[in-house]
Coordinates of C-alpha atoms in Angstrom, one line a residue:
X1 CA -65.1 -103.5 -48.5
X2 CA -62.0 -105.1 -47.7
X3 CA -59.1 -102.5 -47.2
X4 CA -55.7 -104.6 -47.6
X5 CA -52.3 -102.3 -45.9
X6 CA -50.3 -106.0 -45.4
X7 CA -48.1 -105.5 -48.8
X8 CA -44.7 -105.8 -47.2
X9 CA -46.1 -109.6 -46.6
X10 CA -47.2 -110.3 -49.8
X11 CA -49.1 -108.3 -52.5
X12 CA -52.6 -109.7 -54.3
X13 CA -51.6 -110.9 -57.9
X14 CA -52.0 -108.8 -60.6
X15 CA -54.6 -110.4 -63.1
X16 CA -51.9 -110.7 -65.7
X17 CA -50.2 -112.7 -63.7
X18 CA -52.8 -115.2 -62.7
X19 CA -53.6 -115.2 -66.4
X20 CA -49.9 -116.3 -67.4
X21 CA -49.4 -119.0 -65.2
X22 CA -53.1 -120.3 -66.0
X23 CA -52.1 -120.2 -69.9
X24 CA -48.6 -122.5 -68.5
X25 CA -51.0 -124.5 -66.9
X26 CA -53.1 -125.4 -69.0
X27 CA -51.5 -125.2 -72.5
X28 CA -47.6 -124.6 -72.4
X29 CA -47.4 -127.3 -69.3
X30 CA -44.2 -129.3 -70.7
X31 CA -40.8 -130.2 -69.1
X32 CA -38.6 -126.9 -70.6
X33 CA -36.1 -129.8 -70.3
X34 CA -37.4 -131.8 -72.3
X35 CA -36.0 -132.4 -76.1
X36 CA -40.0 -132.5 -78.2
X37 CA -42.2 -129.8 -79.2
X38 CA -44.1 -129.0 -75.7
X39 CA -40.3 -129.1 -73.7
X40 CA -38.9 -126.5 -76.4
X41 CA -42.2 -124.4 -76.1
X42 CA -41.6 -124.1 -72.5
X43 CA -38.3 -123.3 -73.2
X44 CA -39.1 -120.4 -74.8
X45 CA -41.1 -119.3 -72.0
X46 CA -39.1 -119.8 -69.9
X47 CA -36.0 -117.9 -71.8
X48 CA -38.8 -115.0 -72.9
X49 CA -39.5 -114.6 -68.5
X50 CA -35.9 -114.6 -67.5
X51 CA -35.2 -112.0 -70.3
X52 CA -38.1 -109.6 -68.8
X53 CA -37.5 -110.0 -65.2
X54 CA -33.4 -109.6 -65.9
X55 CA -34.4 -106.3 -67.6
X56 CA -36.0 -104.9 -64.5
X57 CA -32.7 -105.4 -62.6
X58 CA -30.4 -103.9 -65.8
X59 CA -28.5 -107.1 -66.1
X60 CA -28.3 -109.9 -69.0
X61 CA -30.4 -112.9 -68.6
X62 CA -27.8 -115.6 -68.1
X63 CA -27.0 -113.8 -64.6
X64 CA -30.4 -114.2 -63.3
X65 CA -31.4 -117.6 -61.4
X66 CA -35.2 -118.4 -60.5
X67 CA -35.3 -120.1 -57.1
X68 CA -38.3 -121.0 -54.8
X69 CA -38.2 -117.1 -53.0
X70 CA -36.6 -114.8 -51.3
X71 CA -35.6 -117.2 -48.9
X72 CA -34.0 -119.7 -51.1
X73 CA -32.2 -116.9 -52.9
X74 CA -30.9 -115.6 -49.5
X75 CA -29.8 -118.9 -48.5
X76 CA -28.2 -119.4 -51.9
X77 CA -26.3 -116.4 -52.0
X78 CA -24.9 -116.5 -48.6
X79 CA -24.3 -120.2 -48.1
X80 CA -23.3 -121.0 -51.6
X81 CA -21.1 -117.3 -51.4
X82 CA -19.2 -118.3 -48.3
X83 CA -18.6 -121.8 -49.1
X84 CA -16.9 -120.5 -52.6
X85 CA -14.8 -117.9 -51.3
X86 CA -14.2 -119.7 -47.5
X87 CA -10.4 -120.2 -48.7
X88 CA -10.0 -116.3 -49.1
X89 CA -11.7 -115.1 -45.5
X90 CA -13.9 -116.9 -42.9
X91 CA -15.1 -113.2 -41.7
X92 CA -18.5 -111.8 -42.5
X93 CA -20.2 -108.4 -42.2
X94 CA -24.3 -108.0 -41.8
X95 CA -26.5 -105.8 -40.0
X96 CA -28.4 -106.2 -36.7
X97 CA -31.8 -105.9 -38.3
X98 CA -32.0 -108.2 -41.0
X99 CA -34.9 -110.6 -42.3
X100 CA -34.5 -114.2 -40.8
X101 CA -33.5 -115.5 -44.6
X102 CA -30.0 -113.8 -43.9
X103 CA -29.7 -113.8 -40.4
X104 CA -30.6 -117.3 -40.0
X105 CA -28.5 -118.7 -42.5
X106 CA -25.6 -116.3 -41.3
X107 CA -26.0 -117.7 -38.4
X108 CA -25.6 -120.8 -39.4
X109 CA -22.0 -120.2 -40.9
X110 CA -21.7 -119.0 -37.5
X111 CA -21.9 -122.2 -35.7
X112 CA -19.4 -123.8 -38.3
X113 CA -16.7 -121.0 -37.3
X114 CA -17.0 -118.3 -39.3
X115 CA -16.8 -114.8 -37.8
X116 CA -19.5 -112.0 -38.3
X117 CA -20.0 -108.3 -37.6
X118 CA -23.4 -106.9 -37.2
X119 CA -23.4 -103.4 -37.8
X120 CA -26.0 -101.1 -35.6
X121 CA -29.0 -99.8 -37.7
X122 CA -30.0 -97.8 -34.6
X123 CA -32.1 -95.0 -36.3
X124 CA -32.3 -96.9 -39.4
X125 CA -29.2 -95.7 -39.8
X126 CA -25.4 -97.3 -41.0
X127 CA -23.0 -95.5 -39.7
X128 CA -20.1 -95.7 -43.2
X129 CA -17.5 -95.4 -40.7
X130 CA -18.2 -98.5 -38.6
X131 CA -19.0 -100.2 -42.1
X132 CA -15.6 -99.2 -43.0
X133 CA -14.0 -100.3 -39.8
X134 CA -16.0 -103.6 -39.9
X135 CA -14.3 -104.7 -42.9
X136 CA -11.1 -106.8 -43.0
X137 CA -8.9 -108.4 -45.7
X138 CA -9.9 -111.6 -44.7
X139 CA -13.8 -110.3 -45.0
X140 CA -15.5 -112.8 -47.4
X141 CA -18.8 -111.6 -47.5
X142 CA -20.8 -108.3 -47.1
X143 CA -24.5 -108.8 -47.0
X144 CA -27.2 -106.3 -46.4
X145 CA -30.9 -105.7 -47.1
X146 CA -31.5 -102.5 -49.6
X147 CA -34.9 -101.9 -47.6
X148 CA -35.9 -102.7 -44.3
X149 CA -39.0 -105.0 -44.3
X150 CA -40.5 -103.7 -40.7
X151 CA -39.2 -100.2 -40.2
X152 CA -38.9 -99.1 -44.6
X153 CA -35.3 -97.8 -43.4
X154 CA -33.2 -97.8 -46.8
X155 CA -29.3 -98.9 -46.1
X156 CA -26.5 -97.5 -48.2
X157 CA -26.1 -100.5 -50.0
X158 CA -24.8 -97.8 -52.9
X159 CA -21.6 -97.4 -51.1
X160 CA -20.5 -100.6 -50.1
X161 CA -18.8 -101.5 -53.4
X162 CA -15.8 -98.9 -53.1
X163 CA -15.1 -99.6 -49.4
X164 CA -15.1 -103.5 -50.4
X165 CA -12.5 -102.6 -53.3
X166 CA -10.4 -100.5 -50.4
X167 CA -10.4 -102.8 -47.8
X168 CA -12.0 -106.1 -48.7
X169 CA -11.1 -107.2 -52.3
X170 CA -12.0 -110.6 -52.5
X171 CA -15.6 -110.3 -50.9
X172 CA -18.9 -111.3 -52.2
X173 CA -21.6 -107.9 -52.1
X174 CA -25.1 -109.4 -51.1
X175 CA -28.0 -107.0 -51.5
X176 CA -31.2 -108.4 -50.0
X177 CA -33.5 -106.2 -52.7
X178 CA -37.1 -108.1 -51.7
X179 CA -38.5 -104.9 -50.1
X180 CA -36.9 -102.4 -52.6
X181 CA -37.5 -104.4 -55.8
X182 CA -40.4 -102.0 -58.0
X183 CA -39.8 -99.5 -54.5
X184 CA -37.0 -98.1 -55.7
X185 CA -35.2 -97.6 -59.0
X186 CA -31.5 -99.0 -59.1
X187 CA -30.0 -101.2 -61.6
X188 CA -27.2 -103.7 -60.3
X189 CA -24.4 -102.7 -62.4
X190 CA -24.9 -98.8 -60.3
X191 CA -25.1 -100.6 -57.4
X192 CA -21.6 -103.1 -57.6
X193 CA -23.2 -105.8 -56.1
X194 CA -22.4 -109.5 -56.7
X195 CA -24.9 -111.3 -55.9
X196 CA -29.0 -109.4 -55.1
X197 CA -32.2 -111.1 -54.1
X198 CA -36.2 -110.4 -55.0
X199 CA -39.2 -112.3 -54.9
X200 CA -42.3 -112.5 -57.6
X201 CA -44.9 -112.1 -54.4
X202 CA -43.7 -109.0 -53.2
X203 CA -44.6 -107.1 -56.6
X204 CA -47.9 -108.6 -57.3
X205 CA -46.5 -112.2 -58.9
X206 CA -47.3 -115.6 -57.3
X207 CA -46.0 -117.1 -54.2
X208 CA -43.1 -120.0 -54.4
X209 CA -40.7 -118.1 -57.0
X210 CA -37.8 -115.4 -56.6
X211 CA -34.3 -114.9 -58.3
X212 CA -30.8 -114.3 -57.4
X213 CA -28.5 -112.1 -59.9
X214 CA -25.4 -113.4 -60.0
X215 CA -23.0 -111.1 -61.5
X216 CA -20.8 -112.8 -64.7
X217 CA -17.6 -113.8 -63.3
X218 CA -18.6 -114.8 -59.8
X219 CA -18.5 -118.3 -58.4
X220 CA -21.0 -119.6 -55.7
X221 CA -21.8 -123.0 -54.4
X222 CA -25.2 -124.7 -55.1
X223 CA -26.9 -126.0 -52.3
X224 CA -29.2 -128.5 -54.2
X225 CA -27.7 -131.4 -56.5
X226 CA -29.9 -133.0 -59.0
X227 CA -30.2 -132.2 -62.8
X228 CA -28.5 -128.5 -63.1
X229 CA -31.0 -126.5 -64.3
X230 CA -30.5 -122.8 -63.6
X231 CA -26.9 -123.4 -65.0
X232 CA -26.2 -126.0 -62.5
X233 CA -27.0 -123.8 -59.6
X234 CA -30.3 -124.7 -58.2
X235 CA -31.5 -128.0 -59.6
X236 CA -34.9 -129.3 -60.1
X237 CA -37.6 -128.8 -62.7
X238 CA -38.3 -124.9 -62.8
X239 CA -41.8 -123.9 -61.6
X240 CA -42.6 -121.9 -65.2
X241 CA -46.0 -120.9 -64.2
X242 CA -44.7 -119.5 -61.2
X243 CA -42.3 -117.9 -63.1
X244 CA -44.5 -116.8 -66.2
X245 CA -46.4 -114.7 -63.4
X246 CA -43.2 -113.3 -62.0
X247 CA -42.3 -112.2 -65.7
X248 CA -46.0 -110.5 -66.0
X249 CA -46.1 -109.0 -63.0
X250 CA -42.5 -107.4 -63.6
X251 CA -44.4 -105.7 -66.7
X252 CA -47.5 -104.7 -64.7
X253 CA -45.2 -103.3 -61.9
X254 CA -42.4 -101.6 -63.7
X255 CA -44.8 -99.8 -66.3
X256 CA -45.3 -95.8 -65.6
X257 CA -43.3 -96.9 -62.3
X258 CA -42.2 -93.4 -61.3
X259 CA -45.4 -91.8 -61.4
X260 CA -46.3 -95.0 -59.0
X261 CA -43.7 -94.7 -57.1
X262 CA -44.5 -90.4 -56.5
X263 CA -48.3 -91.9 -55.8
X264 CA -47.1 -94.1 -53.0
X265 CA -45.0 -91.9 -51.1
X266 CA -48.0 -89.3 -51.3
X267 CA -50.0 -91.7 -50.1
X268 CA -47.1 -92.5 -47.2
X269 CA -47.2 -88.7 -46.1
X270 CA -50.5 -88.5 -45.8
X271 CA -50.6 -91.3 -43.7
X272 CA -47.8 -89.9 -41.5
X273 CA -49.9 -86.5 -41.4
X274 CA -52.7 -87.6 -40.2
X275 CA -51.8 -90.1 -38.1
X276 CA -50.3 -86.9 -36.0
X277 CA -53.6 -84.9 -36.3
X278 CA -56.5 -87.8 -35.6
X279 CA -54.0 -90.2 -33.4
X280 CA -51.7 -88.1 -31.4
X281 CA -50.9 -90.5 -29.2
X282 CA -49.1 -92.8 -32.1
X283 CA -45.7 -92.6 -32.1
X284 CA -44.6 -92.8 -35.5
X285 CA -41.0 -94.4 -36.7
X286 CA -39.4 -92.6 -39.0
X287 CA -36.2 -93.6 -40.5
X288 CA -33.7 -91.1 -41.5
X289 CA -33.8 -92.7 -45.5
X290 CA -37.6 -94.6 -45.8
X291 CA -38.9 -96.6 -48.7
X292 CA -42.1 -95.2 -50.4
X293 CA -44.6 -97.7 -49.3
X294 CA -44.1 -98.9 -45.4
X295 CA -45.0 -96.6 -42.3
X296 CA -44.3 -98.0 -38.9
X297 CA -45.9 -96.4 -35.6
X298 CA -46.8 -97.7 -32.2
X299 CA -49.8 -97.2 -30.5
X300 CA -49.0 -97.8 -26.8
X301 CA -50.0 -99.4 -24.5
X302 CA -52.1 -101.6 -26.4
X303 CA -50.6 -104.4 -27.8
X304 CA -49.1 -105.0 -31.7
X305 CA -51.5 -108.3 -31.5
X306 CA -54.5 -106.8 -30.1
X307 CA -54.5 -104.2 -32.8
X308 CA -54.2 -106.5 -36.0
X309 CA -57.1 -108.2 -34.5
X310 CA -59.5 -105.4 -33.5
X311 CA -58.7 -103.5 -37.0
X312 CA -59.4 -106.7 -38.8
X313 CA -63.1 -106.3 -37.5
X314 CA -63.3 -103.2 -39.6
X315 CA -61.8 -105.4 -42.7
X316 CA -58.5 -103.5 -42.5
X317 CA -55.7 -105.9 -42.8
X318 CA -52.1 -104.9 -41.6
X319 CA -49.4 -106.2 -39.1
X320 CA -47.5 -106.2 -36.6
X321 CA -43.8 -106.3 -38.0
X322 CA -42.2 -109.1 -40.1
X323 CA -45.0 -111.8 -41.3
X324 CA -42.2 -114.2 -40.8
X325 CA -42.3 -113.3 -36.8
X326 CA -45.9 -112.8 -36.8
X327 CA -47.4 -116.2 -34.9
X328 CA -43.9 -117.1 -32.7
X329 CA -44.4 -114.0 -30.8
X330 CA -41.1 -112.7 -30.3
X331 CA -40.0 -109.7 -30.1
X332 CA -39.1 -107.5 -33.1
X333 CA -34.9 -108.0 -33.2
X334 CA -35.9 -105.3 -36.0
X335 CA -37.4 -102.4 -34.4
X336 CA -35.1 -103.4 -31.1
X337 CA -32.2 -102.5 -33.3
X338 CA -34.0 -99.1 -34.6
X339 CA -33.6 -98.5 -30.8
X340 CA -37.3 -98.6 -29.5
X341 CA -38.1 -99.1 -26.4
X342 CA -39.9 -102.4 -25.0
X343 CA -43.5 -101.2 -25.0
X344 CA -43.0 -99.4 -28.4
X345 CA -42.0 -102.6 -29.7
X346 CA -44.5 -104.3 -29.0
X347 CA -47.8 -102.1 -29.8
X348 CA -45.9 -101.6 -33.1
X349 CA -47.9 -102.2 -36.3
X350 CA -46.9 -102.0 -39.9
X351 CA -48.9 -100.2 -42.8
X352 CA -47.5 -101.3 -46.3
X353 CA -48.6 -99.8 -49.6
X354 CA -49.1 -101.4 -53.3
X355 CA -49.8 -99.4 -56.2
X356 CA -53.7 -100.1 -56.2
X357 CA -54.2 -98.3 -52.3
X358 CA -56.3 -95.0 -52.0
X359 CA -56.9 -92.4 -49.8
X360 CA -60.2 -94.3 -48.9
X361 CA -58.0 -97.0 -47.6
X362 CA -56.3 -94.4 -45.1
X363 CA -59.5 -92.9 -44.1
X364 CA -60.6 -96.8 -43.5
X365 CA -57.3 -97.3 -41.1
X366 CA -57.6 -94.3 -39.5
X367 CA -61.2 -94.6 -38.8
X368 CA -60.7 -97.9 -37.6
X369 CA -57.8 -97.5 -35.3
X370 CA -60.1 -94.4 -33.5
X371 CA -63.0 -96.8 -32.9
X372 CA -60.5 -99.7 -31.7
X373 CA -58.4 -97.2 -29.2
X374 CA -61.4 -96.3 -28.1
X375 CA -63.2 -99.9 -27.4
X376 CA -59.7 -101.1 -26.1
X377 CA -59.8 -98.2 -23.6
X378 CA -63.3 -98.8 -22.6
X379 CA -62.3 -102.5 -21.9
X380 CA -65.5 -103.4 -24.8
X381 CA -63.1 -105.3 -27.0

């Protein structure tokens, strides 16, 4: 039996997802462009999907894009952002610890002049006064993950909006929301952002589709020209079977989601219990504010590597850090910034939670990370 702890990398989909993008496949498979019978059929579809995922954010439909992923929406909202707001600031605020979507394409505004701050997360932690500090009137964009996808740290994005309004009026508010989308409950309109990020495969949908919210009233820059679907700001024919599963799993996900939510976390103290009674020698990262379903620990002095790979002999899948950073093997800028030391860092390993994990699959883990220590030790693995 296969015991699957990799969910922060991607989640398996939910049957009623592979169902509705079969069904798009294979029946409602027109153009939703186009003007006969099958295009306005997939039309509707595609309306109906925007409508149920826009309800799971607590926004209206016409402010929700679908893109290609996370990654597309992260490029989208900080590219197209600054480039529509340039005139007003060239200065942009971020953290030290975020996923390669924003910190690559930050960097990128970097390199054509723009300024940036990137705030410590040493802890997990934001300290509101250097976030206060960090902002200046010429500050065009503020962009920040809700969740952090290696450590589970959660960032105050809830308090960003009235320091913006104080100090920073005319930024854009970013809210990378891919690991707390169907982790934690927040609506958009509570939060004040202007622009938030989340992707279908993180929640049990297919791979290949995400969305950015884009609050009425703000202006960004597309990034792809062509036919101006998605209201003219991400062209190209939308991928509706991709997005039919996004819509179901949104329904699987966000059904009964706070007793889910209560199970994970029970299942994420257990794990952090136990881990202390059978494993003493795991040194367990624990942010000062952690999401539900990820627990990071290290297991010195064996490396992060060397672990995946002797637990995946046991048929218990989890990683390492970021699956992103997985196969270039650098070192995590992620737990680095939470202030580990070197060898922590790299005998770290991630266990991530979805809603269909037991307390079998923690007695799996923990079972076979004693019988891996101890072949590693022995020098039989």
């Amino acid at each position: 039996m296969e015991h699957y702890l990799d969910n922060s990398a991607t989640t398996k989909p939910y049957p009623q997802a592979v169902w509705a993008m079969t069904e798009v496949l294979t029946r409602d498979y027109g153009n939703p462009s186009s003007a006969h019978r099958k295009g306005v059929e997939s039309e509707a579809h595609l309306r109906a999907a925007r409508e149920t995922v826009a309800k799971t954010l607590a926004c209206e439909a016409d402010e929700l894009f679908f893109t290609s992923g996370g990654t597309e929406a992260d490029n989208l909202a900080i590219l197209g952002g600054a480039a529509a707001r340039s005139r007003a600031g060239r200065h942009i605020v971020t953290t030290d610890s975020e996923h390669p979507a924003v910190e690559n394409a930050v960097g990128r505004l970097e390199e054509r002049g723009f300024t940036v701050t990137r705030l410590s997360t040493r802890g997990g932690m934001i300290d509101p006064a250097a976030l206060e500090a960090a902002l200046r009137p010429d500050t065009a964009l503020v962009s920040m993950m809700m969740v952090n996808n290696e450590t589970g740290a959660v960032y105050p994005v809830n308090r960003v909006r009235e320091l913006l309004e104080q100090r920073s009026p005319n930024a854009l508010f970013h809210i990378d929301a891919v690991q707390g989308y169907g982790k934690l409950p927040f609506s958009v309109k509570k939060l004040g952002c202007d622009l938030l990020t989340v992707s279908a495969h993180k929640i049990g949908g297919p791979k290949g589709v995400g969305a950015l919210y884009v609050r009425r009233g703000v202006h960004i820059e597309s990034l792809v020209c062509g036919g101006g679907q998605e209201g003219n700001l991400r062209s190209g024919t939308e991928n509706l079977p991709g997005i039919a599963g996004f819509a179901a799993a949104c329904e699987a996900t966000f059904d009964d989601l706070p007793r889910k939510l209560q199970a994970l976390r029970a299942l994420r103290e257990e794990l952090i219990c136990r881990l202390g009674e059978q494993l003493p020698q795991a040194i367990v990262h624990l942010p000062a504010q952690a999401a539900p379903h990820i627990v990071n620990f290290s297991l010195p002095p064996y490396k992060s590597e060397t672990l995946v790979h002797a637990l995946e002999q046991y048929d218990v899948f989890v990683s390492g850090g970021s699956a992103c950073n997985a196969k270039k093997k650098v070192r995590s800028r992620a737990l680095t910034a939470f202030g580990l030391p070197d060898e922590q860092v790299d005998s770290a390993l991630r266990v991530s939670f979805c809603f269909e994990n037991t307390r079998e699959d923690i007695d799996a883990l923990l079972d076979a990370l004693g019988a891996a220590a101890a072949s590693l030790a022995a020098g039989t693995v």
